[in-house]
Coordinates of C-alpha atoms in Angstrom, one line a residue:
X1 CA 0.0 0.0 0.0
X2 CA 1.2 3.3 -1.4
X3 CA 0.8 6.9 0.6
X4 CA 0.7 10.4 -0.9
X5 CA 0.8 14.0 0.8
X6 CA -1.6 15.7 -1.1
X7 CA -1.5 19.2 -1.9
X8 CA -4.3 20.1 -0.1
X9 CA -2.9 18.3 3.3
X10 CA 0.3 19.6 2.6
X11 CA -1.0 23.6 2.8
X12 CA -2.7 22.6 5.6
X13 CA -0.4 20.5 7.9
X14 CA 2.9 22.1 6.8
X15 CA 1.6 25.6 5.9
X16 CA 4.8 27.8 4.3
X17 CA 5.2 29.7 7.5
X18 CA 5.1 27.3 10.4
X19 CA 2.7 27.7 13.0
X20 CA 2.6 25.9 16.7
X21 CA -0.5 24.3 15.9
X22 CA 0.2 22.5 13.1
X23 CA 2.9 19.3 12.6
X24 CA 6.8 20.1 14.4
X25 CA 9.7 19.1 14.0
X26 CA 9.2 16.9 10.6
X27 CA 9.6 17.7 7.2
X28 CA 6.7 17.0 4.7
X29 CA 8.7 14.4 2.9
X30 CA 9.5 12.4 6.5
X31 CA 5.6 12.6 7.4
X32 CA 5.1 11.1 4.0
X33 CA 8.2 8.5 4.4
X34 CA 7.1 7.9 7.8
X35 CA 3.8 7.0 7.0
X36 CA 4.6 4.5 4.2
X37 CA 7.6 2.5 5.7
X38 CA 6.0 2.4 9.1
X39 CA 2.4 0.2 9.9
X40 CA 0.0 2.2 11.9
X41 CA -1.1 1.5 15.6
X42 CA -4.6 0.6 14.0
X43 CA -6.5 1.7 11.4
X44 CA -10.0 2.6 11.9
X45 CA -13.0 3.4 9.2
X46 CA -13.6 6.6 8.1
X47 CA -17.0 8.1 7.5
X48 CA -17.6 6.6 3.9
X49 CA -15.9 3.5 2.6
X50 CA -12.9 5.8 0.5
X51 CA -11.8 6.9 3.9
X52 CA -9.7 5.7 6.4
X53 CA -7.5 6.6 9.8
X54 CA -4.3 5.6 10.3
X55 CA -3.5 5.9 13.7
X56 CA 0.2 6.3 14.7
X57 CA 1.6 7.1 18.2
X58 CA 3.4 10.6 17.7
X59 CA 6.7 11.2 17.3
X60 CA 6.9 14.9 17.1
X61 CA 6.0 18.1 19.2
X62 CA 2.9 18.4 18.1
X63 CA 0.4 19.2 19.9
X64 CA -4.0 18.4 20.5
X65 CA -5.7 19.3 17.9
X66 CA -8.4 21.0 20.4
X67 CA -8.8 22.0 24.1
X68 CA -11.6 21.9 26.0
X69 CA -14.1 25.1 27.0
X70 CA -14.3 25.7 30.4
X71 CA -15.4 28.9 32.6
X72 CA -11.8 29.8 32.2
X73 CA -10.8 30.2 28.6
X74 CA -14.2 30.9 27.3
X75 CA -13.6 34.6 26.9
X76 CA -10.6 33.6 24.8
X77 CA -12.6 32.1 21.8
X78 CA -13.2 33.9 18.5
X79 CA -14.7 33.1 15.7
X80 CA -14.8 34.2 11.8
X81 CA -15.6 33.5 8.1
X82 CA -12.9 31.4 6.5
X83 CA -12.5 29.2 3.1
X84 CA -9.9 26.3 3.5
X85 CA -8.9 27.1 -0.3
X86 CA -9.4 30.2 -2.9
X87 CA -12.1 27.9 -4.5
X88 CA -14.4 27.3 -1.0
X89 CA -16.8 29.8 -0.1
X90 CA -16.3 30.6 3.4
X91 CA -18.1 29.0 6.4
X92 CA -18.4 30.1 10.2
X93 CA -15.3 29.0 12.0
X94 CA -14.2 29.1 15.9
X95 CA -10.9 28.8 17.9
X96 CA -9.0 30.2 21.1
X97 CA -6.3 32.4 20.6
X98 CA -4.1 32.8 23.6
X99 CA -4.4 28.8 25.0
X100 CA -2.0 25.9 24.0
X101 CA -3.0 22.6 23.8
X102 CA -1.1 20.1 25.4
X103 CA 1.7 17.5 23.3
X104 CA -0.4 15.1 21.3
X105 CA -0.1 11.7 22.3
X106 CA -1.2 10.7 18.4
X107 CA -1.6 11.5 15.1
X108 CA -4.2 10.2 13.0
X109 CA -3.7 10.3 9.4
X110 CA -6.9 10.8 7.4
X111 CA -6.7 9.0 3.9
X112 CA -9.1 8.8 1.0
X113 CA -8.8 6.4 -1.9
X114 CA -6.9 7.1 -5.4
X115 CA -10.7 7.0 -6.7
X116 CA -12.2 9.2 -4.6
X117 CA -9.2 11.8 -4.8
X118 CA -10.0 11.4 -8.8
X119 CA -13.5 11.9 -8.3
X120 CA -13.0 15.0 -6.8
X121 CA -10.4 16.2 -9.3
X122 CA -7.0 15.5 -7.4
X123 CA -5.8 12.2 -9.1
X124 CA -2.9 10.4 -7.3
X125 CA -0.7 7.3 -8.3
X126 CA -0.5 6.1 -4.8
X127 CA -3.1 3.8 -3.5
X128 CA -4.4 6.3 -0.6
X129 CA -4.0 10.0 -0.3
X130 CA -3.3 12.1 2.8
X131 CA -6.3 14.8 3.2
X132 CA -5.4 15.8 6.8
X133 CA -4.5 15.1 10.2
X134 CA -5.8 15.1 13.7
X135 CA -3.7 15.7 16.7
X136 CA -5.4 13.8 19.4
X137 CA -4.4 12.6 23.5
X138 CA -6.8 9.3 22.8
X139 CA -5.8 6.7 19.8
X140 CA -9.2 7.7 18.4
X141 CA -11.1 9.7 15.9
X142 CA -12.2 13.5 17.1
X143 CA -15.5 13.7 15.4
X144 CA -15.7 15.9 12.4
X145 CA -16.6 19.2 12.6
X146 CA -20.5 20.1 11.8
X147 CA -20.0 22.5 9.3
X148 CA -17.2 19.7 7.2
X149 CA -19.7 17.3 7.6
X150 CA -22.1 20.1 5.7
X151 CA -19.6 21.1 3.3
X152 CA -18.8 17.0 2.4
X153 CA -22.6 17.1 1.9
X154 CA -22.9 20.0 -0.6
X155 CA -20.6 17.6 -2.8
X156 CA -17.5 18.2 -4.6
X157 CA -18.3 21.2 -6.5
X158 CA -18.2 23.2 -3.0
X159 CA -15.1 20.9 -1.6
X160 CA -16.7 18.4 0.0
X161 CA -16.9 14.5 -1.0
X162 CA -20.9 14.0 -1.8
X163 CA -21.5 12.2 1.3
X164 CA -25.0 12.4 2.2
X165 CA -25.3 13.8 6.0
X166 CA -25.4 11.3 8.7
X167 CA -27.6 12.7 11.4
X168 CA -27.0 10.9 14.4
X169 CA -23.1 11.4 13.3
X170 CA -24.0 14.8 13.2
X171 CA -25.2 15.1 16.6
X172 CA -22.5 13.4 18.2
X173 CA -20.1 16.0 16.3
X174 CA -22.0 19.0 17.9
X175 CA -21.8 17.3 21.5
X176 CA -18.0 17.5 21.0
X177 CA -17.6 20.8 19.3
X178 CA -20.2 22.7 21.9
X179 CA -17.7 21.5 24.8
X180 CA -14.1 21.9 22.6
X181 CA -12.8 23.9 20.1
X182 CA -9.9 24.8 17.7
X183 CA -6.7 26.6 19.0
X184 CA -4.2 29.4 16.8
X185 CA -1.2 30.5 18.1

């Protein structure tokens, strides 16, 4: 089984100017090495048959994906319109600025198939594509944020993967979002 970084994880897990919340100490072309000579912790099922989540124990500095909201950091969340790409239209968005999250215990690598990248116009020669990463304390999946599962929904011409919304999925993503949320640097 074959592993590619695509471009669209690539901007988004090793963005051009490094940021605290995204993957340390690791070059994109390790992660990618990494990934492929290296057999995951387990591998769990994604949220449509063309995905899956390679769970690996990290090996870098980076660090939870999301902190908790308590009575104590609350007044540090903000929130705004933002597009993941120039093509996306923008959707509502919330994170803390001014909390850090503690060292991730793992990564867990989200893949799609070479089909479904060529479905949605980013053909790969590998067998499974990288489309992102979550930075997580548990060897788990982080549910999916409510407005990606929206967006995969909508279908590919908005950026999403033309899964049809799962409601009771849905529900348990807005039971974990309402209590956590995204940090920035």
């Amino acid at each position: 089984m074959s592993i590619f970084l695509t471009p669209f994880a690539r901007a988004r897990l090793f963005p051009k100017e490094s940021r605290r919340n995204t993957i340390q100490d690791c070059s994109p072309e390790e992660f990618e090495r990494r990934l492929n000579d290296e057999p995951p912790f387990k591998v769990l099922d994604g949220y449509a048959p063309f995905c899956k989540l390679h769970v690996h124990r990290n090996w870098t500095s980076t660090r939870c994906l999301t902190v908790p909201i308590g009575d104590d950091n609350r007044h540090l969340l903000r929130s705004a319109y933002e597009a993941r790409t120039k093509d996306e239209l923008p959707v509502l968005v919330r994170w803390f600025e001014g909390v850090e999250a503690p060292v991730a215990n793992w990564l867990v690598v989200i893949l799609y198939s070479r089909e479904q990248l060529a479905k949605e116009g980013s053909p790969i020669d590998a067998d499974w594509g990288i489309v992102g990463c979550i930075y997580t304390a548990e060897p788990e999946e982080i549910p999916m944020a409510p407005i990606t599962m929206m967006r995969n929904a909508l279908g590919v011409e908005e950026g999403g993967s033309g899964v049809a919304l799962d409601h009771e999925a849905y529900r348990r993503s807005v039971e974990f979002w309402e209590c956590n949320a995204n940090w920035r640097p």
